């Protein structure tokens, strides 16, 4: 019963004033102040009627109340506070001045309102605004003093002393209650912020400890088995086994780095959305095939259910972000499910696609169901190292879903499994454009002909790896270490078929070099090969004139597909 009452109060407070964590304490205070002034106005009108004060006082109080009701509704409905802040301060000052003359000047309670108004100004305004408004208040009070001093009749007198005392002390009680309420609100808010900061420190400490484990574990696999490969007398099977472990550890390390990069871009507000066409059914099929071997290792049934036929499954959204969300959720399901099944798919609900990932895993405790979507949090903070992972996947997924205009939630019972849901807008697209996905669908052809290939790469290890990868395709490999040399070589050698262009190079970067090359050579195939792997880098590379983009570490099969697609008709 007590919990229900507490929830009702919380819901009422959210309905009236919203959440200060979401809108900021200053904006929250504006809503509270306008609401309180409305309440005081209503109470003041009742007191005026009870004391039989003049009609002008009662009517003016009611008009003030209506004005502040309008400011409150404007702020609450339109979620706009800058205009409300200035209107609140300006109207408050005007109204206090009017009330000064109506409510008997310094003999009444209005004098105390100047003190309260100045307190609000100190909270709501920035440095230069505070100086201006405080100066206005001091000048205003000085003028009122001079008017009342030289013309006492301008402010009038109470009908009797008893009415004056009741008006002053009842108003003082109201102002005192208001002051206590606002001070309590401020203390509660800042106490909550302090607790959040302490929790954030705790989570980040746990995160750093977990990251140390997450990074050291794959590094141990990479360095350890690389050392074992040096041993003489290893059989072919042993070598392949060690290489497979190194590859698995490297992929795990790469996933950790990608998560860290993504969360840093999200927190800094520089993660962009790149809208394009994607076939949702193809994404589901790819994810099912990709994770099927892992599911089979754990004897799990992995299935997917498309909610639309292929003809209607082509939508406009950010393909990479949708893929990342689904991948994170399926990976989580695999991680926390030891037996049973994992099902994923989607349904069309009105103007949205509602995706789901359902598993028969360990479930999530009820007190952790909201926390799991926070940064650096796993379902059990005290036992973060029980499962591999940095605790970033769901936080990244939540941010991506919100960027795409949807929402994410979970339905779960501890020990009985979980179902994660998320929605994205259903924006069907019938026009299919030529994209990089075509490169992946090209059948491998025999390209053992000889091509002239330029490698623009300043890192010797990367250059050596690329040279080995392309040597069977190349009649000649030209190597340069900066963008200026790349442009110069292309000017003198018109017979170059393909350029592997690193982006970060000394003297001139790959973007600028590509733009300059495109000024005199529009036919040469340029592939951006770079350690930059952030959202937006692909688009920047293509805009500069590159035909394709791949990020390091380079996967040989991807490089071969590029050759097949771009060079098959050259010679």
Coordinates of C-alpha atoms in Angstrom, one line a residue:
X1 CA 0.0 0.0 0.0
X2 CA 2.8 2.4 1.0
X3 CA 4.6 1.5 -2.3
X4 CA 1.5 2.2 -4.3
X5 CA 1.0 5.6 -2.7
X6 CA 4.6 6.5 -3.3
X7 CA 4.3 5.5 -7.0
X8 CA 1.1 7.6 -7.3
X9 CA 2.9 10.6 -5.9
X10 CA 5.8 10.0 -8.3
X11 CA 3.5 9.7 -11.2
X12 CA 1.6 12.9 -10.2
X13 CA 4.9 14.8 -9.8
X14 CA 6.1 13.6 -13.2
X15 CA 2.8 14.6 -14.8
X16 CA 2.9 18.1 -13.3
X17 CA 6.6 18.9 -13.5
X18 CA 8.3 16.1 -15.5
X19 CA 11.6 14.6 -14.5
X20 CA 14.4 17.1 -13.5
X21 CA 17.0 14.6 -14.7
X22 CA 15.5 14.8 -18.2
X23 CA 14.8 18.5 -18.5
X24 CA 17.4 20.0 -16.1
X25 CA 16.8 21.5 -12.6
X26 CA 16.5 25.0 -13.9
X27 CA 13.6 24.1 -16.3
X28 CA 12.1 21.9 -13.6
X29 CA 12.2 24.9 -11.3
X30 CA 10.4 27.1 -13.9
X31 CA 7.5 24.6 -14.0
X32 CA 7.4 24.4 -10.2
X33 CA 7.5 28.2 -9.7
X34 CA 4.7 28.9 -12.2
X35 CA 2.6 26.1 -10.6
X36 CA 3.3 27.5 -7.2
X37 CA 2.5 31.1 -8.2
X38 CA -0.8 29.7 -9.7
X39 CA -1.6 28.1 -6.4
X40 CA -0.6 31.2 -4.3
X41 CA -2.8 33.3 -6.6
X42 CA -5.8 31.0 -6.0
X43 CA -5.2 31.0 -2.2
X44 CA -4.6 34.8 -2.3
X45 CA -7.9 35.4 -4.1
X46 CA -9.7 33.3 -1.4
X47 CA -8.0 35.3 1.4
X48 CA -8.9 38.6 -0.3
X49 CA -12.6 37.5 -0.5
X50 CA -12.6 36.3 3.1
X51 CA -11.1 39.7 4.3
X52 CA -13.5 41.7 2.1
X53 CA -10.6 43.6 0.5
X54 CA -11.3 45.8 -2.5
X55 CA -12.5 44.2 -5.8
X56 CA -9.5 45.5 -7.7
X57 CA -7.1 43.5 -5.4
X58 CA -9.2 40.3 -6.0
X59 CA -9.6 40.8 -9.8
X60 CA -5.9 41.6 -10.3
X61 CA -4.9 38.5 -8.3
X62 CA -7.1 36.3 -10.5
X63 CA -5.6 37.9 -13.7
X64 CA -2.1 37.2 -12.4
X65 CA -3.1 33.6 -11.8
X66 CA -4.5 33.2 -15.3
X67 CA -1.2 34.6 -16.8
X68 CA 0.9 32.1 -14.9
X69 CA -1.4 29.2 -15.8
X70 CA -0.7 30.1 -19.5
X71 CA 3.1 30.2 -18.9
X72 CA 2.9 26.8 -17.1
X73 CA 0.9 25.2 -19.8
X74 CA 3.1 26.6 -22.5
X75 CA 6.3 25.2 -20.8
X76 CA 4.7 21.9 -20.0
X77 CA 3.1 21.1 -23.3
X78 CA 5.7 22.5 -25.7
X79 CA 8.7 21.6 -23.6
X80 CA 10.1 25.2 -24.1
X81 CA 11.6 27.1 -21.2
X82 CA 13.8 29.9 -22.4
X83 CA 10.9 32.2 -23.2
X84 CA 9.1 31.1 -20.0
X85 CA 12.1 32.0 -17.9
X86 CA 12.2 35.6 -19.2
X87 CA 8.4 36.0 -19.0
X88 CA 8.3 34.5 -15.5
X89 CA 10.9 37.1 -14.3
X90 CA 9.5 40.1 -16.1
X91 CA 5.9 39.4 -15.2
X92 CA 6.8 38.7 -11.6
X93 CA 8.5 42.1 -11.4
X94 CA 5.6 43.9 -13.0
X95 CA 3.0 42.1 -10.9
X96 CA 4.9 42.7 -7.7
X97 CA 5.0 46.4 -8.6
X98 CA 1.2 46.5 -9.2
X99 CA 0.5 44.5 -6.1
X100 CA 2.7 47.0 -4.1
X101 CA 0.3 49.8 -4.8
X102 CA -2.9 47.6 -4.5
X103 CA -1.7 45.7 -1.4
X104 CA -0.7 48.7 0.7
X105 CA 3.0 49.1 0.0
X106 CA 5.5 48.4 2.8
X107 CA 2.6 47.9 5.2
X108 CA 1.6 44.7 3.4
X109 CA 3.4 41.4 2.6
X110 CA 4.6 42.3 -0.9
X111 CA 8.0 43.5 0.3
X112 CA 9.0 39.9 1.0
X113 CA 8.4 38.9 -2.6
X114 CA 11.3 41.0 -3.8
X115 CA 13.6 38.8 -1.6
X116 CA 12.1 35.6 -3.1
X117 CA 12.3 37.0 -6.6
X118 CA 16.0 37.8 -6.2
X119 CA 16.6 34.2 -4.9
X120 CA 15.0 32.8 -8.0
X121 CA 17.2 35.1 -10.2
X122 CA 20.3 33.8 -8.6
X123 CA 19.3 30.3 -9.5
X124 CA 17.8 30.7 -12.9
X125 CA 20.1 33.2 -14.6
X126 CA 23.7 33.3 -15.8
X127 CA 26.3 35.8 -14.6
X128 CA 25.6 38.8 -16.8
X129 CA 21.8 38.2 -16.6
X130 CA 22.0 38.1 -12.8
X131 CA 23.8 41.4 -12.7
X132 CA 21.2 43.1 -15.0
X133 CA 18.2 41.7 -13.1
X134 CA 19.6 42.3 -9.7
X135 CA 20.4 45.9 -10.6
X136 CA 16.8 46.3 -11.9
X137 CA 15.4 45.0 -8.6
X138 CA 17.6 47.4 -6.5
X139 CA 16.6 50.4 -8.7
X140 CA 12.9 49.2 -8.5
X141 CA 12.9 49.0 -4.7
X142 CA 14.6 52.4 -4.4
X143 CA 12.0 54.0 -6.6
X144 CA 9.1 52.4 -4.6
X145 CA 10.7 53.7 -1.4
X146 CA 10.9 57.2 -2.7
X147 CA 7.3 57.1 -4.0
X148 CA 6.0 55.9 -0.7
X149 CA 8.2 58.2 1.3
X150 CA 7.1 61.4 -0.5
X151 CA 3.5 60.3 -1.2
X152 CA 2.2 57.8 1.4
X153 CA -1.3 58.1 0.1
X154 CA -0.3 56.4 -3.1
X155 CA -0.2 53.0 -1.4
X156 CA -3.4 53.4 0.7
X157 CA -4.1 51.8 4.1
X158 CA -5.7 48.6 5.4
X159 CA -9.3 48.9 6.6
X160 CA -8.1 48.0 10.1
X161 CA -5.1 46.7 11.9
X162 CA -6.5 43.2 12.3
X163 CA -6.8 42.8 8.5
X164 CA -3.2 44.0 8.0
X165 CA -1.9 41.5 10.6
X166 CA -3.9 38.6 9.1
X167 CA -2.8 39.5 5.5
X168 CA 0.9 39.8 6.5
X169 CA 1.2 36.7 8.6
X170 CA -0.9 34.5 6.3
X171 CA 1.3 35.6 3.4
X172 CA 4.4 35.1 5.3
X173 CA 3.3 31.5 6.1
X174 CA 2.7 30.9 2.4
X175 CA 6.0 32.4 1.4
X176 CA 7.7 30.3 4.1
X177 CA 6.1 27.1 2.9
X178 CA 7.1 28.0 -0.6
X179 CA 10.7 28.6 0.4
X180 CA 10.9 25.4 2.4
X181 CA 9.4 23.4 -0.5
X182 CA 11.8 24.9 -3.1
X183 CA 14.8 24.4 -0.8
X184 CA 13.8 20.8 -0.1
X185 CA 13.4 20.3 -3.9
X186 CA 16.9 21.7 -4.5
X187 CA 18.4 19.6 -1.8
X188 CA 16.6 16.4 -3.0
X189 CA 17.8 17.1 -6.6
X190 CA 21.4 17.7 -5.7
X191 CA 21.4 14.8 -3.3
X192 CA 20.1 12.5 -6.1
X193 CA 22.8 14.0 -8.4
X194 CA 25.4 13.2 -5.8
X195 CA 24.2 9.6 -5.5
X196 CA 24.2 9.3 -9.3
X197 CA 27.8 10.6 -9.4
X198 CA 28.8 8.1 -6.8
X199 CA 27.1 5.2 -8.6
X200 CA 28.7 6.4 -11.9
X201 CA 32.1 6.3 -10.2
X202 CA 31.3 2.8 -8.8
X203 CA 30.2 1.6 -12.2
X204 CA 33.1 3.1 -14.0
X205 CA 35.5 1.5 -11.5
X206 CA 33.8 -1.9 -12.1
X207 CA 33.9 -1.2 -15.8
X208 CA 37.6 -0.4 -15.8
X209 CA 38.3 -3.6 -13.8
X210 CA 36.2 -5.6 -16.2
X211 CA 37.9 -3.9 -19.2
X212 CA 41.3 -4.9 -17.9
X213 CA 40.0 -8.4 -17.8
X214 CA 38.3 -8.2 -21.2
X215 CA 41.4 -6.7 -22.9
X216 CA 44.0 -8.9 -21.2
X217 CA 42.2 -12.1 -21.9
X218 CA 42.3 -11.9 -25.7
X219 CA 45.7 -10.3 -25.6
X220 CA 46.9 -13.4 -23.6
X221 CA 45.5 -15.6 -26.4
X222 CA 47.1 -13.6 -29.2
X223 CA 50.5 -13.2 -27.6
X224 CA 50.6 -16.7 -26.0
X225 CA 49.7 -18.6 -29.1
X226 CA 51.8 -16.4 -31.3
X227 CA 54.7 -17.4 -29.1
X228 CA 53.8 -21.1 -29.4
X229 CA 53.8 -20.8 -33.2
X230 CA 57.5 -20.2 -33.0
X231 CA 58.1 -23.6 -31.6
X232 CA 59.8 -26.0 -34.1
X233 CA 58.2 -29.3 -35.1
X234 CA 54.6 -28.2 -34.9
X235 CA 52.2 -30.3 -37.0
X236 CA 50.0 -28.6 -39.6
X237 CA 46.9 -29.3 -37.4
X238 CA 48.5 -27.7 -34.4
X239 CA 49.5 -24.6 -36.4
X240 CA 45.9 -24.2 -37.7
X241 CA 44.5 -24.7 -34.2
X242 CA 46.8 -22.0 -32.8
X243 CA 46.0 -19.6 -35.7
X244 CA 42.2 -20.2 -35.1
X245 CA 42.6 -19.2 -31.4
X246 CA 44.6 -16.1 -32.4
X247 CA 41.9 -15.1 -34.9
X248 CA 39.1 -15.6 -32.3
X249 CA 41.0 -13.6 -29.7
X250 CA 41.6 -10.8 -32.3
X251 CA 38.0 -10.6 -33.2
X252 CA 37.0 -10.4 -29.5
X253 CA 39.5 -7.6 -29.0
X254 CA 38.2 -5.8 -32.1
X255 CA 34.6 -6.0 -30.7
X256 CA 35.7 -4.4 -27.5
X257 CA 37.4 -1.6 -29.2
X258 CA 34.4 -1.0 -31.5
X259 CA 32.1 -0.8 -28.5
X260 CA 34.3 1.7 -26.7
X261 CA 34.5 3.9 -29.8
X262 CA 30.7 3.7 -30.3
X263 CA 29.9 4.6 -26.7
X264 CA 32.4 7.5 -26.7
X265 CA 30.8 8.9 -29.8
X266 CA 27.3 8.5 -28.4
X267 CA 28.3 10.2 -25.1
X268 CA 30.0 13.1 -26.9
X269 CA 26.9 13.6 -29.2
X270 CA 28.8 13.1 -32.5
X271 CA 27.2 9.9 -33.6
X272 CA 25.5 10.5 -36.9
X273 CA 22.5 8.7 -38.5
X274 CA 23.0 7.7 -42.1
X275 CA 19.7 6.8 -43.8
X276 CA 19.6 4.4 -46.7
X277 CA 17.8 1.4 -48.0
X278 CA 18.0 -2.0 -46.3
X279 CA 16.1 -5.3 -46.6
X280 CA 15.1 -6.3 -43.1
X281 CA 14.6 -10.0 -44.0
X282 CA 18.1 -10.2 -45.5
X283 CA 19.5 -8.8 -42.3
X284 CA 17.7 -11.4 -40.2
X285 CA 18.8 -14.2 -42.5
X286 CA 22.4 -13.1 -42.4
X287 CA 22.4 -12.8 -38.6
X288 CA 20.8 -16.3 -38.2
X289 CA 23.5 -17.8 -40.5
X290 CA 26.3 -15.9 -38.8
X291 CA 25.4 -17.0 -35.3
X292 CA 24.2 -20.5 -36.2
X293 CA 27.6 -22.2 -35.5
X294 CA 27.8 -20.6 -32.1
X295 CA 24.3 -21.7 -31.3
X296 CA 25.1 -25.3 -32.4
X297 CA 28.1 -25.3 -30.1
X298 CA 25.8 -24.7 -27.1
X299 CA 23.0 -27.0 -28.6
X300 CA 20.6 -24.1 -28.9
X301 CA 17.8 -23.8 -31.4
X302 CA 18.3 -20.4 -33.2
X303 CA 15.5 -19.3 -35.5
X304 CA 14.1 -16.1 -37.0
X305 CA 10.6 -15.1 -38.2
X306 CA 10.3 -12.3 -40.7
X307 CA 7.0 -10.3 -40.3
X308 CA 6.7 -9.2 -43.9
X309 CA 7.3 -10.7 -47.4
X310 CA 10.6 -9.8 -49.1
X311 CA 8.8 -7.4 -51.4
X312 CA 7.6 -5.2 -48.4
X313 CA 10.7 -5.7 -46.2
X314 CA 12.8 -3.0 -48.0
X315 CA 12.8 0.0 -45.7
X316 CA 14.7 3.3 -45.3
X317 CA 16.7 3.4 -42.1
X318 CA 20.3 3.4 -40.9
X319 CA 21.3 -0.1 -42.0
X320 CA 24.4 -0.3 -39.8
X321 CA 22.7 0.8 -36.6
X322 CA 19.8 -1.7 -37.2
X323 CA 22.3 -4.5 -37.7
X324 CA 24.3 -3.4 -34.6
X325 CA 21.1 -3.5 -32.4
X326 CA 20.0 -6.9 -33.6
X327 CA 23.6 -8.3 -33.3
X328 CA 24.0 -7.0 -29.8
X329 CA 20.7 -8.5 -28.7
X330 CA 21.3 -11.9 -30.3
X331 CA 24.9 -12.0 -28.9
X332 CA 23.5 -11.2 -25.4
X333 CA 20.9 -14.0 -25.8
X334 CA 23.6 -16.5 -26.8
X335 CA 25.8 -15.4 -23.9
X336 CA 23.1 -15.8 -21.2
X337 CA 21.3 -18.9 -22.6
X338 CA 22.8 -22.3 -21.8
X339 CA 20.0 -24.5 -23.1
X340 CA 16.7 -24.2 -25.0
X341 CA 16.1 -21.7 -27.8
X342 CA 16.7 -18.2 -29.2
X343 CA 14.1 -16.7 -31.5
X344 CA 14.2 -13.3 -33.2
X345 CA 12.1 -11.5 -35.7
X346 CA 9.6 -8.6 -36.1
X347 CA 6.0 -7.7 -36.6
X348 CA 4.5 -4.7 -38.3
X349 CA 2.4 -2.6 -35.9
X350 CA 0.7 0.4 -37.5
X351 CA 3.6 2.6 -38.7
X352 CA 6.4 0.8 -36.8
X353 CA 8.3 -2.5 -37.1
X354 CA 8.4 -4.1 -33.6
X355 CA 11.5 -6.4 -33.4
X356 CA 12.0 -9.0 -30.7
X357 CA 14.7 -11.3 -29.5
X358 CA 13.4 -14.0 -27.2
X359 CA 15.5 -16.6 -25.3
X360 CA 15.1 -19.3 -22.6
X361 CA 18.1 -18.0 -20.6
X362 CA 18.8 -16.9 -17.1
X363 CA 16.5 -13.9 -17.1
X364 CA 17.0 -10.6 -15.4
X365 CA 16.3 -9.7 -11.7
X366 CA 13.4 -7.3 -11.4
X367 CA 15.6 -4.6 -9.7
X368 CA 18.1 -4.7 -12.6
X369 CA 15.7 -4.4 -15.6
X370 CA 16.1 -0.7 -16.0
X371 CA 19.7 -0.5 -15.1
X372 CA 20.9 -2.9 -17.8
X373 CA 20.3 -0.2 -20.4
X374 CA 22.7 2.2 -18.6
X375 CA 26.3 2.6 -19.6
X376 CA 28.9 0.2 -18.1
X377 CA 26.1 -1.9 -16.4
X378 CA 25.5 -5.6 -16.7
X379 CA 22.5 -7.3 -15.0
X380 CA 24.6 -8.1 -11.9
X381 CA 27.0 -5.2 -11.1
X382 CA 28.6 -7.1 -8.2
X383 CA 29.5 -10.0 -10.5
X384 CA 30.3 -8.3 -13.8
X385 CA 33.1 -10.8 -14.6
X386 CA 30.8 -13.8 -14.5
X387 CA 30.1 -13.2 -18.2
X388 CA 32.4 -11.8 -20.9
X389 CA 31.5 -8.3 -22.1
X390 CA 32.1 -4.7 -21.3
X391 CA 28.5 -4.0 -20.3
X392 CA 28.1 -1.6 -23.2
X393 CA 26.0 -3.5 -25.8
X394 CA 22.6 -2.7 -24.4
X395 CA 23.5 1.0 -23.8
X396 CA 24.7 1.3 -27.4
X397 CA 21.5 -0.5 -28.6
X398 CA 19.3 1.8 -26.6
X399 CA 21.0 4.9 -28.0
X400 CA 20.8 3.6 -31.5
X401 CA 17.1 2.7 -31.2
X402 CA 16.3 6.3 -29.9
X403 CA 18.4 7.8 -32.8
X404 CA 16.2 5.8 -35.2
X405 CA 13.0 7.2 -33.6
X406 CA 12.0 4.1 -31.6
X407 CA 12.1 2.7 -28.1
X408 CA 13.5 -0.4 -26.4
X409 CA 12.2 -2.4 -23.5
X410 CA 12.5 -5.9 -21.9
X411 CA 10.0 -8.4 -20.6
X412 CA 11.7 -11.0 -18.4
X413 CA 11.4 -13.4 -15.4
X414 CA 14.5 -14.4 -13.5
X415 CA 15.3 -18.0 -14.4
X416 CA 12.7 -18.2 -17.2
X417 CA 14.3 -16.2 -20.0
X418 CA 13.9 -12.7 -21.5
X419 CA 12.3 -11.0 -24.5
X420 CA 13.9 -7.8 -25.7
X421 CA 11.6 -5.6 -27.9
X422 CA 12.5 -2.5 -29.9
X423 CA 10.6 -0.4 -32.5
X424 CA 11.7 1.6 -35.5
X425 CA 9.5 3.6 -38.0
X426 CA 8.3 1.6 -41.0
X427 CA 9.4 3.6 -44.0
X428 CA 9.0 1.4 -47.0
X429 CA 11.1 2.1 -50.1
X430 CA 10.4 0.7 -53.5
X431 CA 13.4 2.2 -55.4
X432 CA 16.4 -0.1 -55.1
X433 CA 19.7 1.8 -55.5
X434 CA 23.1 0.4 -56.3
X435 CA 25.1 0.1 -53.1
X436 CA 28.1 -1.5 -51.6
X437 CA 26.0 -4.5 -50.9
X438 CA 26.4 -5.4 -54.6
X439 CA 30.1 -5.9 -54.0
X440 CA 29.4 -8.7 -51.5
X441 CA 27.0 -10.5 -53.9
X442 CA 29.5 -10.7 -56.8
X443 CA 30.5 -14.2 -57.5
X444 CA 34.2 -14.9 -57.3
X445 CA 35.8 -15.0 -60.7
X446 CA 39.3 -15.9 -61.8
X447 CA 41.2 -12.7 -61.6
X448 CA 44.7 -14.0 -61.9
X449 CA 45.5 -11.5 -64.6
X450 CA 48.1 -8.8 -63.8
X451 CA 47.2 -5.3 -62.6
X452 CA 49.1 -2.3 -61.7
X453 CA 48.3 -1.4 -58.1
X454 CA 49.4 1.5 -56.0
X455 CA 49.5 1.1 -52.2
X456 CA 49.5 4.5 -50.3
X457 CA 50.3 3.5 -46.8
X458 CA 52.7 4.9 -44.2
X459 CA 52.6 2.0 -41.8
X460 CA 55.2 -0.7 -42.9
X461 CA 53.3 -3.6 -41.3
X462 CA 50.0 -2.7 -43.0
X463 CA 51.8 -2.1 -46.3
X464 CA 53.5 -5.6 -46.1
X465 CA 50.2 -7.3 -45.3
X466 CA 48.4 -5.6 -48.2
X467 CA 51.3 -6.5 -50.6
X468 CA 51.1 -10.2 -49.6
X469 CA 47.3 -10.1 -50.1
X470 CA 47.3 -8.7 -53.6
X471 CA 50.5 -10.1 -55.0
X472 CA 48.7 -12.8 -57.1
X473 CA 46.7 -10.0 -58.8
X474 CA 49.5 -7.6 -59.4
X475 CA 51.8 -7.2 -62.4
X476 CA 53.4 -4.3 -60.5
X477 CA 53.0 -3.0 -57.0
X478 CA 53.9 0.7 -56.4
X479 CA 54.4 1.8 -52.8
X480 CA 54.2 5.4 -51.4
X481 CA 54.1 6.6 -47.8
X482 CA 52.1 9.9 -48.1
X483 CA 49.3 11.6 -50.1
X484 CA 51.6 14.0 -52.1
X485 CA 53.6 11.1 -53.5
X486 CA 50.4 9.2 -54.3
X487 CA 49.0 12.2 -56.4
X488 CA 52.4 12.6 -58.1
X489 CA 52.6 8.9 -59.1
X490 CA 49.1 9.0 -60.5
X491 CA 49.8 12.0 -62.6
X492 CA 52.8 10.3 -64.2
X493 CA 51.3 6.8 -64.4
X494 CA 47.9 6.8 -66.1
X495 CA 48.0 3.0 -66.3
X496 CA 47.4 2.4 -62.6
X497 CA 44.3 0.1 -62.2
X498 CA 43.7 0.3 -58.4
X499 CA 44.8 2.4 -55.4
X500 CA 44.7 1.2 -51.9
X501 CA 44.5 4.5 -50.1
X502 CA 45.2 4.9 -46.4
X503 CA 43.4 7.9 -44.9
X504 CA 45.8 9.0 -42.2
X505 CA 49.1 9.8 -43.8
X506 CA 51.8 12.5 -43.4
X507 CA 52.0 15.6 -45.6
X508 CA 48.6 15.0 -47.2
X509 CA 45.8 12.7 -46.0
X510 CA 43.9 10.2 -48.1
X511 CA 40.8 12.3 -48.5
X512 CA 42.7 15.2 -50.0
X513 CA 44.8 12.9 -52.1
X514 CA 41.7 11.2 -53.5
X515 CA 40.1 14.5 -54.4
X516 CA 43.2 15.7 -56.2
X517 CA 43.5 12.4 -58.1
X518 CA 39.8 12.7 -59.2
X519 CA 40.5 16.1 -60.8
X520 CA 42.5 14.4 -63.6
X521 CA 41.6 10.6 -63.3
X522 CA 38.0 9.5 -62.9
X523 CA 38.5 5.9 -63.9
X524 CA 41.1 4.5 -61.5
X525 CA 39.5 2.4 -58.7
X526 CA 40.3 3.9 -55.2
X527 CA 39.7 1.9 -52.1
X528 CA 40.0 3.6 -48.7
X529 CA 41.8 1.3 -46.4
X530 CA 42.0 2.9 -42.9
X531 CA 42.0 2.4 -39.2
X532 CA 39.2 5.0 -39.0
X533 CA 36.1 2.9 -38.4
X534 CA 33.6 5.4 -37.0
X535 CA 30.1 6.1 -38.2
X536 CA 30.4 8.7 -41.0
X537 CA 33.9 7.8 -42.1
X538 CA 32.6 5.5 -44.9
X539 CA 30.4 8.4 -46.2
X540 CA 33.3 10.8 -46.0
X541 CA 35.6 8.5 -48.0
X542 CA 32.9 7.9 -50.7
X543 CA 32.2 11.7 -50.9
X544 CA 35.9 12.4 -51.5
X545 CA 35.9 10.1 -54.5
X546 CA 36.7 6.6 -53.2
X547 CA 34.9 3.7 -54.9
X548 CA 34.9 1.6 -51.7
X549 CA 35.8 1.6 -48.1
X550 CA 37.2 -1.0 -45.8
X551 CA 38.4 -0.6 -42.2
X552 CA 41.5 -2.2 -40.6
X553 CA 42.1 -4.9 -39.7
X554 CA 41.6 -5.8 -43.4
X555 CA 39.8 -9.1 -44.1
X556 CA 41.3 -10.8 -47.1
X557 CA 37.9 -12.1 -48.4
X558 CA 36.5 -8.6 -48.4
X559 CA 39.5 -7.3 -50.4
X560 CA 39.2 -10.2 -52.9
X561 CA 35.5 -9.4 -53.4
X562 CA 36.4 -5.8 -54.2
X563 CA 38.9 -6.9 -56.8
X564 CA 36.3 -9.2 -58.3
X565 CA 33.7 -6.5 -58.5
X566 CA 35.8 -3.5 -59.7
X567 CA 38.6 -5.1 -61.8
X568 CA 36.9 -8.1 -63.5
X569 CA 36.2 -6.1 -66.7
X570 CA 39.5 -4.2 -66.8
X571 CA 41.8 -6.7 -68.6

